[in-house]
Amino acid sequence: HEEPKNLSEYFKTTYVDTGLLKAGDVAQGCHVMSPSYLENQLERSLANFGVKTLDIYYLHNPETQLADFDRADFMERLGRAFEWLEEKVNEEKIRMYGTATWQGYRVPSGQTEYLGLEEICVLARQMGGPENHFKVVQLPFNLAMPEAWVLPNQSFGPNQVSFLAAAERLGITTIASASLLQARLAAKLPEFFTRHFPHFNSASQCALQFVRSVPGIITALVGMKNKAHLKENLMTAKVPPLTEDELIMIFQKTED
């Protein structure tokens, strides 16, 4: 489809005038997760892809809503979205759903945008029962953003653990986005890091191998614009991931 000539008018006539959006649905002037809007976007995605079912449907950056609404209101809104998502699973329009986030799971628990995975899993059980389909989280993870692995910001029972530890115990699949920090890790990496990846010749390969080696990361997502980059990055699949002990050794100080 061609981009509308007047985006403001398109937005008004398509979403506001039709009743798909109400003023109270929008957070930060850009984020909506009301069921009526999600229904519209799901149908558009199915039509655009030419399929009857999506494997995963992500709620994108739900933590954006916390800037405008208190946490109780946010959880109610998220619950309505989860209830709708469970209906779409029953209709076989999606197979599972999750949250694709940027800040939510990475920040300390006292920050406004914080998301508690255990609390969200409880909400999913309330909306969809013990066999609910909240199964996956996508979040940034790379050498410069390792919080999901190293920051104990998630509650699991009486304990504080890292996001990846909590996800494993709660049965949530974790997919890493920004594996190359939006290409900033593809140019050059410090020698203390690259020497632990003798099988690779490029910074991007080393950075990807790091991400895919961290326990709990199932997939390391990376954008590629040409065939050469695709071939280069796929080389990582020919080398076994590092063990957790080998990963820890990367960051240990060594005596000169």
CSV table of C-alpha atoms in Angstrom, one decimal:
chain,number,residue,atom,x,y,z
A,1,HIS,CA,0.0,0.0,0.0
A,2,GLU,CA,1.1,3.6,-0.7
A,3,GLU,CA,1.8,5.8,2.3
A,4,PRO,CA,-1.1,8.2,2.9
A,5,LYS,CA,-0.4,11.8,1.7
A,6,ASN,CA,-1.9,13.3,4.9
A,7,LEU,CA,-0.9,11.1,7.8
A,8,SER,CA,-2.9,13.1,10.4
A,9,GLU,CA,-6.1,12.9,8.3
A,10,TYR,CA,-5.5,9.2,7.6
A,11,PHE,CA,-5.1,8.5,11.4
A,12,LYS,CA,-8.2,10.4,12.2
A,13,THR,CA,-10.5,8.9,9.6
A,14,THR,CA,-9.2,5.3,10.0
A,15,TYR,CA,-8.9,5.0,13.7
A,16,VAL,CA,-10.6,7.9,15.6
A,17,ASP,CA,-13.7,8.6,13.5
A,18,THR,CA,-14.4,4.8,13.2
A,19,GLY,CA,-14.3,4.4,17.0
A,20,LEU,CA,-11.3,2.0,16.9
A,21,LEU,CA,-9.5,4.5,19.2
A,22,LYS,CA,-10.7,6.5,22.1
A,23,ALA,CA,-8.6,9.3,23.6
A,24,GLY,CA,-8.1,7.3,26.8
A,25,ASP,CA,-6.6,4.4,24.8
A,26,VAL,CA,-3.5,6.2,23.7
A,27,ALA,CA,-0.3,6.5,25.9
A,28,GLN,CA,2.5,8.9,25.1
A,29,GLY,CA,0.7,10.0,22.0
A,30,CYS,CA,1.7,6.8,20.2
A,31,HIS,CA,0.9,3.5,22.0
A,32,VAL,CA,-2.4,1.6,22.1
A,33,MET,CA,-3.2,-1.9,23.2
A,34,SER,CA,-7.0,-1.9,23.4
A,35,PRO,CA,-8.6,-5.0,22.0
A,36,SER,CA,-10.4,-3.2,19.2
A,37,TYR,CA,-7.2,-1.7,18.0
A,38,LEU,CA,-5.3,-5.0,18.3
A,39,GLU,CA,-8.1,-6.7,16.3
A,40,ASN,CA,-7.6,-4.3,13.5
A,41,GLN,CA,-3.9,-4.7,13.5
A,42,LEU,CA,-4.0,-8.5,13.6
A,43,GLU,CA,-6.4,-8.6,10.6
A,44,ARG,CA,-4.1,-6.3,8.7
A,45,SER,CA,-1.1,-8.5,9.5
A,46,LEU,CA,-2.9,-11.6,8.4
A,47,ALA,CA,-3.9,-10.0,5.2
A,48,ASN,CA,-0.4,-8.5,4.5
A,49,PHE,CA,1.3,-11.8,5.1
A,50,GLY,CA,-1.4,-13.8,3.3
A,51,VAL,CA,-1.7,-16.3,6.1
A,52,LYS,CA,-4.5,-17.6,8.3
A,53,THR,CA,-2.4,-17.9,11.5
A,54,LEU,CA,0.5,-16.1,13.1
A,55,ASP,CA,3.0,-18.2,15.1
A,56,ILE,CA,3.7,-15.4,17.6
A,57,TYR,CA,1.8,-12.2,18.3
A,58,TYR,CA,3.8,-9.6,20.3
A,59,LEU,CA,2.4,-6.8,22.4
A,60,HIS,CA,5.0,-4.1,21.5
A,61,ASN,CA,6.6,-2.2,24.4
A,62,PRO,CA,3.6,-2.3,26.7
A,63,GLU,CA,5.7,-0.5,29.3
A,64,THR,CA,5.1,2.6,27.3
A,65,GLN,CA,1.6,2.8,29.0
A,66,LEU,CA,3.2,3.1,32.4
A,67,ALA,CA,4.3,6.7,31.6
A,68,ASP,CA,0.6,7.8,31.5
A,69,PHE,CA,-1.3,5.3,33.7
A,70,ASP,CA,-0.7,3.9,37.2
A,71,ARG,CA,0.3,0.3,37.6
A,72,ALA,CA,-3.2,-0.9,38.6
A,73,ASP,CA,-4.7,0.6,35.5
A,74,PHE,CA,-1.9,-0.7,33.4
A,75,MET,CA,-2.4,-4.3,34.6
A,76,GLU,CA,-6.1,-4.0,33.9
A,77,ARG,CA,-5.4,-2.8,30.3
A,78,LEU,CA,-2.8,-5.6,29.9
A,79,GLY,CA,-5.3,-8.1,31.2
A,80,ARG,CA,-7.9,-7.1,28.6
A,81,ALA,CA,-5.2,-7.5,25.9
A,82,PHE,CA,-4.3,-10.9,27.2
A,83,GLU,CA,-8.0,-12.0,27.3
A,84,TRP,CA,-8.4,-10.9,23.7
A,85,LEU,CA,-5.2,-12.7,22.7
A,86,GLU,CA,-6.5,-15.9,24.3
A,87,GLU,CA,-9.6,-15.6,22.2
A,88,LYS,CA,-7.5,-15.2,19.0
A,89,VAL,CA,-5.6,-18.4,20.0
A,90,ASN,CA,-9.0,-20.2,20.3
A,91,GLU,CA,-9.9,-18.9,16.8
A,92,GLU,CA,-6.6,-20.2,15.5
A,93,LYS,CA,-5.5,-16.8,14.3
A,94,ILE,CA,-2.4,-16.9,16.5
A,95,ARG,CA,-0.6,-19.8,18.2
A,96,MET,CA,1.0,-18.0,21.1
A,97,TYR,CA,1.6,-14.5,22.3
A,98,GLY,CA,4.2,-12.5,24.2
A,99,THR,CA,5.7,-9.1,24.9
A,100,ALA,CA,8.3,-7.5,22.8
A,101,THR,CA,9.9,-4.9,25.0
A,102,TRP,CA,12.8,-2.5,25.2
A,103,GLN,CA,13.1,-1.2,28.8
A,104,GLY,CA,10.5,-3.1,30.8
A,105,TYR,CA,12.4,-6.2,31.9
A,106,ARG,CA,15.8,-4.6,31.9
A,107,VAL,CA,15.5,-1.8,34.4
A,108,PRO,CA,15.5,-2.0,38.3
A,109,SER,CA,12.2,-2.7,39.9
A,110,GLY,CA,11.8,0.8,41.2
A,111,GLN,CA,11.7,2.4,37.8
A,112,THR,CA,8.4,3.5,36.2
A,113,GLU,CA,8.8,1.3,33.1
A,114,TYR,CA,9.6,-1.9,35.1
A,115,LEU,CA,7.8,-5.1,34.2
A,116,GLY,CA,7.7,-8.0,36.6
A,117,LEU,CA,7.7,-11.3,34.7
A,118,GLU,CA,6.2,-13.3,37.5
A,119,GLU,CA,3.3,-10.8,38.0
A,120,ILE,CA,2.6,-10.9,34.2
A,121,CYS,CA,2.6,-14.7,34.2
A,122,VAL,CA,0.1,-14.6,37.0
A,123,LEU,CA,-2.1,-12.2,35.0
A,124,ALA,CA,-1.9,-14.5,32.0
A,125,ARG,CA,-3.1,-17.4,34.1
A,126,GLN,CA,-6.0,-15.3,35.3
A,127,MET,CA,-7.0,-14.5,31.8
A,128,GLY,CA,-6.2,-17.8,30.1
A,129,GLY,CA,-6.0,-20.4,32.8
A,130,PRO,CA,-3.0,-22.7,33.6
A,131,GLU,CA,-2.7,-23.6,29.9
A,132,ASN,CA,-2.5,-20.0,28.8
A,133,HIS,CA,-0.5,-19.0,25.7
A,134,PHE,CA,1.7,-16.3,27.1
A,135,LYS,CA,4.9,-18.1,26.1
A,136,VAL,CA,7.6,-15.7,24.8
A,137,VAL,CA,9.4,-12.5,25.5
A,138,GLN,CA,11.6,-10.5,23.2
A,139,LEU,CA,14.0,-8.0,24.8
A,140,PRO,CA,17.3,-6.3,23.9
A,141,PHE,CA,20.4,-8.4,24.8
A,142,ASN,CA,23.9,-7.8,23.7
A,143,LEU,CA,27.4,-7.1,25.0
A,144,ALA,CA,26.4,-3.5,25.9
A,145,MET,CA,23.0,-4.5,27.3
A,146,PRO,CA,23.5,-7.6,29.4
A,147,GLU,CA,20.9,-6.8,32.1
A,148,ALA,CA,18.7,-9.8,31.4
A,149,TRP,CA,21.6,-12.1,32.4
A,150,VAL,CA,23.4,-10.1,35.1
A,151,LEU,CA,20.8,-7.9,36.9
A,152,PRO,CA,18.7,-9.6,39.7
A,153,ASN,CA,15.7,-7.4,39.2
A,154,GLN,CA,13.0,-10.1,38.9
A,155,SER,CA,11.0,-11.7,41.8
A,156,PHE,CA,10.6,-15.4,41.8
A,157,GLY,CA,8.9,-16.4,45.0
A,158,PRO,CA,11.0,-14.9,47.9
A,159,ASN,CA,14.1,-14.5,45.7
A,160,GLN,CA,15.4,-11.9,43.4
A,161,VAL,CA,16.9,-13.3,40.2
A,162,SER,CA,17.9,-12.2,36.7
A,163,PHE,CA,15.3,-12.0,34.0
A,164,LEU,CA,16.7,-15.1,32.2
A,165,ALA,CA,16.6,-17.1,35.4
A,166,ALA,CA,13.0,-16.1,36.1
A,167,ALA,CA,12.0,-16.9,32.5
A,168,GLU,CA,13.5,-20.4,32.6
A,169,ARG,CA,11.7,-21.2,35.9
A,170,LEU,CA,8.4,-19.8,34.5
A,171,GLY,CA,8.6,-21.6,31.2
A,172,ILE,CA,9.0,-18.5,29.1
A,173,THR,CA,11.0,-18.5,25.9
A,174,THR,CA,13.4,-15.6,25.6
A,175,ILE,CA,14.4,-14.1,22.2
A,176,ALA,CA,17.1,-11.5,22.0
A,177,SER,CA,16.6,-8.3,19.9
A,178,ALA,CA,19.3,-5.8,19.1
A,179,SER,CA,21.9,-8.5,19.2
A,180,LEU,CA,24.4,-6.2,17.4
A,181,LEU,CA,23.1,-3.1,19.2
A,182,GLN,CA,21.6,-1.8,16.0
A,183,ALA,CA,24.9,-2.5,14.1
A,184,ARG,CA,27.1,-0.6,16.6
A,185,LEU,CA,28.8,-3.8,17.6
A,186,ALA,CA,29.5,-4.9,14.0
A,187,ALA,CA,32.5,-2.6,13.5
A,188,LYS,CA,35.0,-3.2,16.2
A,189,LEU,CA,35.1,-4.9,19.6
A,190,PRO,CA,37.7,-4.8,22.4
A,191,GLU,CA,40.5,-7.3,22.2
A,192,PHE,CA,39.8,-8.7,25.6
A,193,PHE,CA,36.5,-9.8,24.2
A,194,THR,CA,37.3,-11.0,20.7
A,195,ARG,CA,40.2,-13.2,21.8
A,196,HIS,CA,37.7,-15.6,23.3
A,197,PHE,CA,36.2,-16.2,19.9
A,198,PRO,CA,39.1,-17.6,17.8
A,199,HIS,CA,36.9,-19.2,15.2
A,200,PHE,CA,35.5,-15.9,14.0
A,201,ASN,CA,37.0,-13.1,11.9
A,202,SER,CA,34.5,-10.3,12.4
A,203,ALA,CA,33.1,-8.3,15.2
A,204,SER,CA,29.5,-9.2,14.3
A,205,GLN,CA,30.2,-12.9,14.5
A,206,CYS,CA,31.8,-12.5,17.9
A,207,ALA,CA,28.9,-10.4,19.2
A,208,LEU,CA,26.3,-12.9,17.9
A,209,GLN,CA,28.1,-15.8,19.3
A,210,PHE,CA,28.1,-14.1,22.7
A,211,VAL,CA,24.4,-13.5,22.6
A,212,ARG,CA,23.5,-17.0,21.4
A,213,SER,CA,25.7,-18.6,24.0
A,214,VAL,CA,24.1,-17.0,27.1
A,215,PRO,CA,22.0,-19.6,28.9
A,216,GLY,CA,18.3,-18.9,28.4
A,217,ILE,CA,18.6,-17.0,25.0
A,218,ILE,CA,16.9,-19.2,22.4
A,219,THR,CA,17.3,-16.9,19.4
A,220,ALA,CA,19.6,-13.9,18.6
A,221,LEU,CA,17.8,-11.6,16.2
A,222,VAL,CA,19.8,-9.5,13.8
A,223,GLY,CA,18.9,-7.4,10.8
A,224,MET,CA,20.8,-8.0,7.6
A,225,LYS,CA,20.5,-6.0,4.3
A,226,ASN,CA,22.7,-8.0,2.0
A,227,LYS,CA,23.7,-11.6,1.2
A,228,ALA,CA,27.3,-11.1,2.3
A,229,HIS,CA,26.2,-10.2,5.8
A,230,LEU,CA,23.8,-13.1,5.9
A,231,LYS,CA,26.5,-15.6,5.0
A,232,GLU,CA,28.9,-14.0,7.5
A,233,ASN,CA,26.5,-14.1,10.4
A,234,LEU,CA,25.3,-17.7,9.6
A,235,MET,CA,28.9,-18.9,10.1
A,236,THR,CA,28.2,-18.7,13.9
A,237,ALA,CA,25.9,-21.6,13.5
A,238,LYS,CA,28.8,-23.9,12.6
A,239,VAL,CA,30.5,-23.3,15.9
A,240,PRO,CA,29.0,-24.6,19.2
A,241,PRO,CA,28.0,-21.9,21.7
A,242,LEU,CA,30.3,-21.1,24.5
A,243,THR,CA,29.7,-22.7,27.9
A,244,GLU,CA,28.6,-20.6,30.8
A,245,ASP,CA,32.0,-21.0,32.4
A,246,GLU,CA,33.7,-19.8,29.1
A,247,LEU,CA,31.3,-16.8,29.1
A,248,ILE,CA,32.2,-15.9,32.6
A,249,MET,CA,36.0,-16.1,31.8
A,250,ILE,CA,35.5,-13.3,29.3
A,251,PHE,CA,34.9,-10.8,32.0
A,252,GLN,CA,37.4,-12.1,34.6
A,253,LYS,CA,40.5,-10.0,35.1
A,254,THR,CA,43.8,-11.7,34.2
A,255,GLU,CA,47.2,-11.0,35.6
A,256,ASP,CA,49.8,-9.4,33.2
